[in-house]
Tab-separated table of C-alpha atoms in Angstrom:
chain	number	residue	atom	x	y	z
A	1	MET	CA	63.779	84.349	63.565
A	2	ASP	CA	65.427	81.487	62.067
A	3	PHE	CA	69.260	80.851	62.015
A	4	ALA	CA	70.175	82.242	59.033
A	5	THR	CA	68.706	85.421	59.309
A	6	ALA	CA	69.789	85.847	63.399
A	7	LEU	CA	73.614	85.828	61.553
A	8	ASP	CA	72.866	87.916	58.976
A	9	ALA	CA	71.465	90.428	61.316
A	10	ALA	CA	74.877	90.076	63.643
A	11	ALA	CA	76.927	89.621	60.394
A	12	SER	CA	75.285	92.894	59.754
A	13	TRP	CA	75.810	94.685	62.617
A	14	LEU	CA	79.974	93.771	62.969
A	15	GLN	CA	80.172	94.874	59.444
A	16	THR	CA	78.571	98.580	60.413
A	17	VAL	CA	80.713	98.634	63.359
A	18	PHE	CA	84.197	97.638	62.110
A	19	LEU	CA	83.608	99.609	58.847
A	20	ASN	CA	82.543	102.950	60.551
A	21	GLU	CA	85.269	105.226	60.558
A	22	TRP	CA	84.004	106.775	64.294
A	23	THR	CA	85.092	102.643	65.688
A	24	TYR	CA	88.855	103.733	64.308
A	25	TYR	CA	88.822	107.304	66.043
A	26	GLN	CA	87.210	105.766	69.660
A	27	LEU	CA	90.015	103.161	69.640
A	28	ALA	CA	92.404	105.779	68.836
A	29	ILE	CA	91.204	107.340	71.334
A	30	ILE	CA	91.409	104.532	74.230
A	31	VAL	CA	95.079	103.667	73.101
A	32	ALA	CA	96.362	107.541	73.117
A	33	GLY	CA	94.918	107.565	76.320
A	34	TYR	CA	96.779	104.808	78.038
A	35	LEU	CA	99.895	105.599	76.254
A	36	VAL	CA	99.712	109.343	77.355
A	37	CYS	CA	98.013	108.365	81.027
A	38	GLY	CA	100.632	105.801	81.119
A	39	ALA	CA	103.722	108.214	81.067
A	40	LEU	CA	102.034	110.849	83.232
A	41	ALA	CA	101.385	107.898	85.908
A	42	LYS	CA	106.011	107.077	85.709
A	43	ARG	CA	106.284	110.603	86.050
A	44	ILE	CA	104.195	111.058	89.116
A	45	GLU	CA	104.353	108.231	91.043
A	46	PRO	CA	107.496	108.418	92.106
A	47	ARG	CA	106.489	111.921	94.114
A	48	VAL	CA	103.983	110.268	95.479
A	49	GLU	CA	105.556	107.634	96.642
A	50	ALA	CA	108.291	110.131	97.805
A	51	ARG	CA	105.610	112.083	100.149
A	52	ALA	CA	104.243	108.750	101.328
A	53	ARG	CA	107.267	107.345	102.909
A	54	LEU	CA	106.827	110.443	105.217
A	55	ILE	CA	103.756	109.386	106.720
A	56	LYS	CA	104.808	107.883	109.730
A	57	GLY	CA	102.248	105.998	112.337
A	58	ASN	CA	99.226	106.071	110.098
A	59	PRO	CA	99.852	102.781	108.164
A	60	ASP	CA	95.749	103.080	107.497
A	61	LEU	CA	96.316	106.040	105.583
A	62	LEU	CA	99.854	104.649	103.778
A	63	ARG	CA	97.590	101.465	102.782
A	64	VAL	CA	95.151	103.662	101.404
A	65	ILE	CA	97.493	106.262	99.428
A	66	ILE	CA	99.753	103.266	98.248
A	67	ALA	CA	96.575	101.321	96.499
A	68	PHE	CA	95.804	104.844	94.548
A	69	MET	CA	99.300	105.310	94.072
A	70	ARG	CA	100.088	102.100	92.096
A	71	ARG	CA	96.933	102.561	90.126
A	72	LEU	CA	97.292	106.315	89.037
A	73	ARG	CA	97.292	104.847	85.137
A	74	TRP	CA	93.511	103.627	85.380
A	75	LEU	CA	92.228	106.517	87.259
A	76	PHE	CA	94.056	109.048	84.888
A	77	LEU	CA	92.052	106.604	81.833
A	78	ILE	CA	89.132	107.308	83.730
A	79	VAL	CA	89.395	110.857	83.852
A	80	TRP	CA	90.111	110.547	79.837
A	81	LEU	CA	87.589	108.616	78.871
A	82	TRP	CA	85.145	110.383	80.868
A	83	ILE	CA	86.237	113.170	78.793
A	84	ALA	CA	86.088	111.810	75.519
A	85	ASP	CA	82.418	110.479	75.723
A	86	GLY	CA	81.426	113.789	77.033
A	87	MET	CA	82.603	115.194	74.164
A	88	ILE	CA	81.735	112.330	71.624
A	89	LEU	CA	77.781	112.596	73.321
A	90	ARG	CA	77.744	116.397	72.880
A	91	PHE	CA	79.161	116.654	68.886
A	92	GLY	CA	78.014	113.482	67.915
A	93	TRP	CA	75.863	110.958	67.733
A	94	PRO	CA	75.669	108.779	70.792
A	95	SER	CA	75.819	105.924	68.963
A	96	TYR	CA	79.362	106.824	68.129
A	97	ARG	CA	80.337	106.495	71.439
A	98	TRP	CA	79.244	102.827	72.399
A	99	LEU	CA	83.455	101.633	72.542
A	100	VAL	CA	84.561	104.534	74.561
A	101	ALA	CA	81.047	104.045	76.953
A	102	THR	CA	81.997	100.604	77.087
A	103	ALA	CA	85.984	101.368	78.577
A	104	LEU	CA	85.295	103.942	80.735
A	105	THR	CA	82.832	100.988	82.565
A	106	LEU	CA	85.609	98.209	82.211
A	107	THR	CA	88.119	100.638	83.456
A	108	ALA	CA	86.133	102.042	86.350
A	109	ALA	CA	85.386	98.291	86.972
A	110	TRP	CA	89.072	97.391	87.245
A	111	PHE	CA	90.212	100.735	89.329
A	112	VAL	CA	87.931	100.390	92.092
A	113	ILE	CA	88.103	96.467	92.560
A	114	SER	CA	91.297	96.621	92.513
A	115	VAL	CA	91.754	99.575	95.188
A	116	LEU	CA	89.409	98.119	97.089
A	117	THR	CA	90.921	94.405	97.212
A	118	ARG	CA	94.145	96.522	98.109
A	119	ILE	CA	92.685	97.966	101.193
A	120	ILE	CA	90.807	95.301	102.754
A	121	ARG	CA	93.281	93.470	104.969
A	122	ASN	CA	90.735	90.198	104.908
A	123	GLN	CA	91.765	88.131	102.199
A	124	MET	CA	88.760	85.999	102.301
A	125	LEU	CA	86.661	89.662	101.891
A	126	ALA	CA	88.264	90.788	99.368
A	127	ARG	CA	88.031	88.145	97.352
A	128	VAL	CA	83.515	87.728	98.226
A	129	THR	CA	84.278	91.791	97.474
A	130	ALA	CA	86.250	91.380	93.511
A	131	VAL	CA	83.825	88.160	92.667
A	132	VAL	CA	80.682	90.063	93.293
A	133	GLY	CA	82.063	93.400	91.871
A	134	TRP	CA	82.560	91.472	88.773
A	135	ILE	CA	79.733	89.652	88.584
A	136	TYR	CA	77.541	92.814	89.005
A	137	PHE	CA	79.724	95.109	86.362
A	138	ALA	CA	79.660	92.123	83.715
A	139	LEU	CA	75.617	92.302	84.260
A	140	TYR	CA	75.648	96.180	83.820
A	141	ALA	CA	78.213	95.255	80.705
A	142	VAL	CA	75.533	93.390	78.890
A	143	GLY	CA	72.119	94.926	80.085
A	144	LEU	CA	70.963	92.478	82.330
A	145	ASP	CA	71.748	94.487	85.153
A	146	ARG	CA	67.596	95.657	85.050
A	147	VAL	CA	66.478	92.359	84.934
A	148	ILE	CA	67.939	90.617	87.951
A	149	LEU	CA	66.811	93.947	90.036
A	150	THR	CA	63.723	94.069	88.886
A	151	THR	CA	63.691	90.200	89.534
A	152	LEU	CA	64.895	90.609	93.268
A	153	ASP	CA	62.633	92.877	93.789
A	154	GLY	CA	59.912	91.002	93.050
A	155	VAL	CA	60.276	88.873	95.655
A	156	ALA	CA	59.131	90.706	98.415
A	157	ILE	CA	56.610	90.214	100.997
A	158	ASN	CA	54.333	92.852	102.691
A	159	LEU	CA	54.749	93.737	106.728
A	160	GLY	CA	52.268	96.032	107.107
A	161	ALA	CA	52.268	98.962	105.805
A	162	VAL	CA	56.355	97.733	104.823
A	163	ARG	CA	57.218	96.167	101.846
A	164	LEU	CA	60.523	94.143	102.132
A	165	SER	CA	61.876	93.089	99.125
A	166	LEU	CA	65.059	90.697	98.672
A	167	LEU	CA	66.228	93.472	96.585
A	168	LEU	CA	65.899	96.057	99.207
A	169	VAL	CA	67.279	93.324	102.127
A	170	LEU	CA	70.484	92.909	99.596
A	171	LYS	CA	70.783	96.937	99.337
A	172	ALA	CA	70.877	97.643	102.761
A	173	ILE	CA	73.741	94.814	103.665
A	174	VAL	CA	75.903	95.887	100.686
A	175	LEU	CA	75.469	99.453	101.589
A	176	SER	CA	75.457	99.335	105.517
A	177	ALA	CA	78.252	96.864	105.415
A	178	ALA	CA	80.444	99.293	103.118
A	179	LEU	CA	79.196	102.371	104.832
A	180	ILE	CA	80.320	101.117	108.323
A	181	TRP	CA	83.527	100.119	106.491
A	182	LEU	CA	84.017	103.376	105.266
A	183	ALA	CA	83.418	105.057	108.519
A	184	VAL	CA	85.823	102.456	110.415
A	185	LEU	CA	88.420	103.485	107.952
A	186	ILE	CA	88.199	106.904	108.205
A	187	GLY	CA	87.376	106.698	112.264
A	188	ASN	CA	91.252	105.086	112.791
A	189	VAL	CA	93.099	107.456	110.643
A	190	SER	CA	91.435	110.444	112.175
A	191	SER	CA	92.706	108.231	115.345
A	192	HIS	CA	95.944	108.276	114.522
A	193	TRP	CA	96.236	112.234	113.877
A	194	ILE	CA	94.780	112.452	116.997
A	195	GLN	CA	97.359	110.267	118.990
A	196	ARG	CA	100.223	112.693	117.192
A	197	SER	CA	98.857	115.888	118.424
A	198	ALA	CA	100.958	116.839	121.308
A	199	ASP	CA	98.237	119.542	122.767
A	200	LEU	CA	95.570	116.751	124.258
A	201	THR	CA	96.356	114.597	127.264
A	202	PRO	CA	96.707	110.756	126.196
A	203	SER	CA	93.027	109.732	127.752
A	204	PHE	CA	91.928	112.681	125.963
A	205	LYS	CA	92.916	111.731	122.822
A	206	VAL	CA	91.204	108.003	123.666
A	207	LEU	CA	87.952	109.751	124.366
A	208	ILE	CA	88.000	111.704	121.322
A	209	SER	CA	88.959	109.050	118.986
A	210	LYS	CA	86.443	106.670	120.494
A	211	LEU	CA	83.850	109.623	120.435
A	212	VAL	CA	84.371	110.249	116.350
A	213	LYS	CA	84.787	106.458	116.101
A	214	ILE	CA	80.952	106.285	117.306
A	215	ALA	CA	79.700	109.492	115.136
A	216	LEU	CA	81.006	107.657	111.805
A	217	ILE	CA	79.547	104.712	112.257
A	218	GLY	CA	75.872	105.969	113.359
A	219	PHE	CA	76.540	108.532	110.521
A	220	ALA	CA	77.006	106.017	108.227
A	221	GLY	CA	74.305	103.756	109.229
A	222	ALA	CA	71.906	106.050	109.054
A	223	ILE	CA	72.465	107.175	105.486
A	224	ALA	CA	72.249	103.379	104.753
A	225	LEU	CA	69.145	102.916	105.681
A	226	SER	CA	68.034	106.244	104.687
A	227	ALA	CA	69.578	105.228	101.040
A	228	THR	CA	68.118	101.796	101.221
A	229	GLY	CA	64.691	103.663	101.473
A	230	ILE	CA	63.870	102.322	105.016
A	231	ASP	CA	61.623	105.068	107.150
A	232	LEU	CA	64.015	105.402	110.168
A	233	THR	CA	60.576	106.375	112.239
A	234	ALA	CA	59.619	102.210	111.815
A	235	LEU	CA	62.210	101.937	114.057
A	236	THR	CA	60.835	103.095	116.640
A	237	VAL	CA	59.655	100.236	118.351
A	238	PHE	CA	62.732	98.271	117.307
A	239	SER	CA	64.199	100.955	119.600
A	240	GLY	CA	61.934	100.403	122.358
A	241	ALA	CA	62.810	96.734	121.982
A	242	VAL	CA	66.545	97.652	122.545
A	243	GLY	CA	66.154	99.772	124.882
A	244	VAL	CA	64.096	97.312	127.131
A	245	GLY	CA	67.023	94.223	126.201
A	246	ILE	CA	69.571	96.935	127.451
A	247	GLY	CA	67.746	97.352	130.458
A	248	PHE	CA	67.408	93.758	131.375
A	249	GLY	CA	70.368	91.984	129.742
A	250	LEU	CA	73.214	94.354	128.769
A	251	GLN	CA	73.293	96.089	131.984
A	252	LYS	CA	77.092	95.204	132.249
A	253	VAL	CA	77.813	95.742	128.812
A	254	VAL	CA	76.226	99.546	128.885
A	255	SER	CA	77.684	99.499	132.836
A	256	ASN	CA	81.430	99.112	131.211
A	257	PHE	CA	80.275	101.334	128.173
A	258	ILE	CA	79.562	104.445	130.797
A	259	SER	CA	82.335	103.264	133.777
A	260	GLY	CA	84.596	103.787	130.245
A	261	ILE	CA	83.487	107.339	129.111
A	262	ILE	CA	83.815	108.398	133.273
A	263	ILE	CA	87.374	107.260	133.345
A	264	LEU	CA	88.612	108.999	130.135
A	265	LEU	CA	86.957	111.926	131.330
A	266	ASP	CA	87.999	111.850	134.606
A	267	LYS	CA	91.757	111.533	133.331
A	268	SER	CA	91.843	108.604	136.160
A	269	ILE	CA	93.015	105.988	133.879
A	270	LYS	CA	95.489	106.821	131.116
A	271	PRO	CA	97.523	104.615	129.117
A	272	GLY	CA	101.200	104.089	130.172
A	273	ASP	CA	99.817	104.215	133.548
A	274	THR	CA	100.917	101.747	136.162
A	275	ILE	CA	98.561	100.111	138.726
A	276	THR	CA	97.647	97.694	141.034
A	277	LEU	CA	94.043	96.211	140.924
A	278	GLY	CA	93.897	93.112	143.192
A	279	ASP	CA	96.315	90.815	142.161
A	280	THR	CA	97.266	92.506	139.138
A	281	PHE	CA	100.004	94.538	138.785
A	282	GLY	CA	101.016	95.853	135.465
A	283	SER	CA	100.739	98.839	132.779
A	284	VAL	CA	98.199	99.919	130.908
A	285	ARG	CA	98.257	99.212	127.832
A	286	ASP	CA	94.853	100.538	125.739
A	287	LEU	CA	91.595	101.549	127.117
A	288	ARG	CA	88.725	100.395	124.974
A	289	SER	CA	84.494	100.601	125.129
A	290	ARG	CA	84.700	97.508	127.497
A	291	PHE	CA	87.800	96.900	128.881
A	292	VAL	CA	91.324	98.024	130.175
A	293	SER	CA	94.319	95.850	128.586
A	294	VAL	CA	97.054	96.012	131.243
A	295	ILE	CA	100.308	93.913	130.737
A	296	THR	CA	101.908	92.299	133.832
A	297	ARG	CA	105.568	91.849	134.042
A	298	ASP	CA	105.938	88.518	133.023
A	299	GLY	CA	104.016	89.201	129.606
A	300	LYS	CA	100.409	88.269	130.473
A	301	GLU	CA	97.444	90.507	129.331
A	302	TYR	CA	94.380	91.149	131.669
A	303	LEU	CA	91.609	92.437	129.760
A	304	ILE	CA	89.604	93.745	133.153
A	305	PRO	CA	86.314	95.196	132.901
A	306	ASN	CA	86.102	99.358	133.196
A	307	GLU	CA	83.281	98.736	136.127
A	308	ASP	CA	86.071	97.392	138.204
A	309	PHE	CA	88.009	100.332	137.377
A	310	ILE	CA	84.701	102.629	139.188
A	311	SER	CA	83.975	100.078	142.058
A	312	GLN	CA	86.779	99.246	142.959
A	313	GLN	CA	90.197	100.458	144.762
A	314	VAL	CA	93.043	100.755	142.430
A	315	VAL	CA	96.395	101.780	142.617
A	316	ASN	CA	97.599	104.123	140.513
A	317	TRP	CA	101.933	104.162	140.911
A	318	SER	CA	101.831	107.300	138.273
A	319	PHE	CA	98.581	108.800	137.969
A	320	SER	CA	99.686	112.525	139.082
A	321	SER	CA	104.082	111.680	139.158
A	322	ASP	CA	106.047	108.761	138.244
A	323	PHE	CA	107.850	109.227	140.988
A	324	VAL	CA	107.480	106.279	143.623
A	325	ARG	CA	109.242	105.516	147.357
A	326	ILE	CA	109.638	102.053	148.198
A	327	GLU	CA	110.861	100.828	151.338
A	328	VAL	CA	113.430	98.173	152.475
A	329	ASP	CA	113.597	96.482	155.742
A	330	PHE	CA	116.598	94.748	156.768
A	331	GLY	CA	118.287	93.987	160.251
A	332	THR	CA	122.138	93.996	161.401
A	333	SER	CA	123.644	92.335	164.887
A	334	TYR	CA	123.739	94.097	168.393
A	335	ASP	CA	127.772	94.498	167.578
A	336	SER	CA	127.309	96.510	164.184
A	337	ASP	CA	127.195	100.902	165.088
A	338	PRO	CA	123.661	101.690	164.100
A	339	HIS	CA	125.157	104.863	162.809
A	340	GLU	CA	127.502	103.403	160.338
A	341	VAL	CA	124.626	100.859	159.045
A	342	ALA	CA	122.617	103.844	158.520
A	343	ARG	CA	124.820	105.694	156.353
A	344	ILE	CA	126.632	102.669	154.111
A	345	ALA	CA	122.818	101.980	152.974
A	346	ILE	CA	121.962	105.163	152.286
A	347	GLU	CA	124.928	105.436	150.049
A	348	THR	CA	124.436	101.884	148.522
A	349	ALA	CA	120.824	102.640	147.564
A	350	ALA	CA	122.381	105.793	146.479
A	351	SER	CA	124.783	104.440	143.960
A	352	LEU	CA	121.949	101.828	141.951
A	353	PRO	CA	121.370	103.389	138.592
A	354	ARG	CA	117.556	103.265	138.762
A	355	VAL	CA	117.327	105.520	142.346
A	356	ALA	CA	116.661	108.252	141.414
A	357	SER	CA	119.009	110.652	144.037
A	358	SER	CA	118.794	113.604	142.283
A	359	TYR	CA	114.688	113.757	143.128
A	360	ALA	CA	115.253	112.947	146.802
A	361	GLN	CA	118.387	111.261	148.908
A	362	PRO	CA	117.622	108.052	149.941
A	363	VAL	CA	116.753	107.958	153.970
A	364	SER	CA	117.558	105.002	156.753
A	365	TRP	CA	116.205	104.993	159.974
A	366	MET	CA	116.576	102.311	163.107
A	367	THR	CA	112.716	101.099	163.810
A	368	GLY	CA	113.608	98.669	166.865
A	369	PHE	CA	115.433	96.244	168.874
A	370	GLY	CA	114.326	93.005	167.651
A	371	ALA	CA	114.790	89.574	169.092
A	372	SER	CA	117.761	89.370	167.504
A	373	SER	CA	118.555	92.151	164.972
A	374	LEU	CA	119.144	95.556	165.198
A	375	ASP	CA	115.973	97.021	162.618
A	376	PHE	CA	116.273	99.590	160.518
A	377	LYS	CA	113.978	100.627	157.777
A	378	LEU	CA	115.316	101.879	154.105
A	379	ARG	CA	113.509	103.845	151.864
A	380	PHE	CA	114.198	105.533	148.468
A	381	TRP	CA	112.557	107.076	145.419
A	382	ILE	CA	112.427	105.404	141.497
A	383	SER	CA	110.840	107.262	139.013
A	384	ASP	CA	110.184	104.128	136.446
A	385	PRO	CA	107.711	101.707	138.756
A	386	SER	CA	106.777	100.296	135.038
A	387	ASN	CA	110.081	98.114	135.027
A	388	GLY	CA	109.033	96.988	138.585
A	389	LEU	CA	109.009	96.796	141.976
A	390	THR	CA	110.049	93.673	143.537
A	391	ASN	CA	113.289	93.363	140.945
A	392	ILE	CA	114.400	96.791	142.634
A	393	ARG	CA	114.129	95.573	146.179
A	394	GLY	CA	115.961	92.529	145.504
A	395	GLN	CA	118.504	94.291	143.885
A	396	VAL	CA	119.178	96.825	147.045
A	397	LEU	CA	118.947	93.833	149.258
A	398	MET	CA	121.549	91.971	147.171
A	399	ALA	CA	123.761	95.347	147.385
A	400	LEU	CA	123.334	95.816	151.349
A	401	TRP	CA	124.410	92.181	151.253
A	402	ASP	CA	127.688	93.245	149.475
A	403	ALA	CA	127.586	96.605	151.204
A	404	PHE	CA	127.587	95.307	155.350
A	405	LYS	CA	129.788	92.072	154.084
A	406	ALA	CA	133.053	94.085	152.817
A	407	ALA	CA	132.721	96.266	156.126
A	408	GLY	CA	132.511	93.363	158.684
A	409	ILE	CA	129.077	93.502	159.183
A	410	SER	CA	126.782	90.914	160.326
A	411	ILE	CA	123.321	89.992	159.557
A	412	PRO	CA	121.735	88.042	162.084
A	413	PHE	CA	119.465	84.911	161.969
A	414	PRO	CA	117.607	83.821	165.132
A	415	HIS	CA	118.813	81.758	167.899
A	416	ARG	CA	116.963	79.362	170.084
A	417	GLU	CA	117.797	78.191	173.463
A	418	ILE	CA	116.911	74.563	174.679
A	419	ILE	CA	115.999	73.482	178.476
A	420	MET	CA	115.640	70.283	179.459
A	421	LYS	CA	113.909	69.995	182.718
A	422	THR	CA	115.849	66.110	183.139
A	423	PRO	CA	119.211	65.600	183.403
A	424	VAL	CA	120.713	63.991	180.369
A	425	GLU	CA	123.438	61.842	180.561
A	426	VAL	CA	125.607	62.144	177.293
A	427	THR	CA	127.465	59.043	177.140
A	428	ARG	CA	130.352	58.619	174.121
A	429	VAL	CA	130.622	55.431	172.680
């Protein structure tokens, strides 16, 4: 076919298309659908937005709702074009629906890609998704998708009875990534719902959230492998190798994972607890599958392996109760009345805001006759150990200093006597 013949064929096709009355009918359907769907979206979007603003503490769900809410026009238009395409196909010739079918494909592509790029947080990943999505839909629109897929499927190698093609690998990667991402998103949304439950303990909430995420990710991986045509029974050798690797090289990882499950089941550690592990004192912020996040008073965040909480001694200041008893040692001179000293110490401690006097009154006992002082021990309770222990001890000691100074009670310091065995002559210059 020469150039003139091809030009005549193209002109004939364009004349047939634009002089066909069904082309104008389809164009009218598309324009009418765009206007009607736009008006409908303007009336529904404010109501959906008002309800969406009521969602608190679930940013992942809110992001998904907003992504759909801002594109209701295109969602309604997809439904409109899909119904129109079905009606034309049922009551007319298939060739009469080419414009509606093309508009439906492009609208669906725009809707899916725009929603995904809005939900995906990583900007680089969102751009890659948009580019790959538009390339595929462009190939689909011009009818080259089957050619590309056939070419990719032709690039293959045989591994025994398994035929591994480039198309199969790409399908496995795309489906696995998409389904696992969707599983993680659903897991995060369900985790926020579980965390808002008032009937579950904090550790049980974390356990259920992690089990739900693990189950969803495993289910998504199995679906992706099955959808790509990979026989799951062929993975038995691979799973055996993984088991050997876990037994030798991943002992600590598995140990920390199992320890994390044990911690969640026995409820020994939960978010918000104040703990001491070795030299680390702080508040538990989060429980992960491999470690526990502990924030200290100076703002440092320690990621402590779960195994340490099983194998080492842990002090949980708020395991069964938030009330903690603190002791402060002090001494006064032998000239002071020990009864008056104990009374002043009790009243001083009870006057401080952090001391839980309503739970138990402070007590002060004389514990011994020291080398240069009467030794006392002051005991009191607090209900907020997460706010620090050293600072409340310091506040009590400062208050005792002021109270003893006002009462004329002195706090002694050690005295030393020096005995000279040989006389020392002191002369005045």
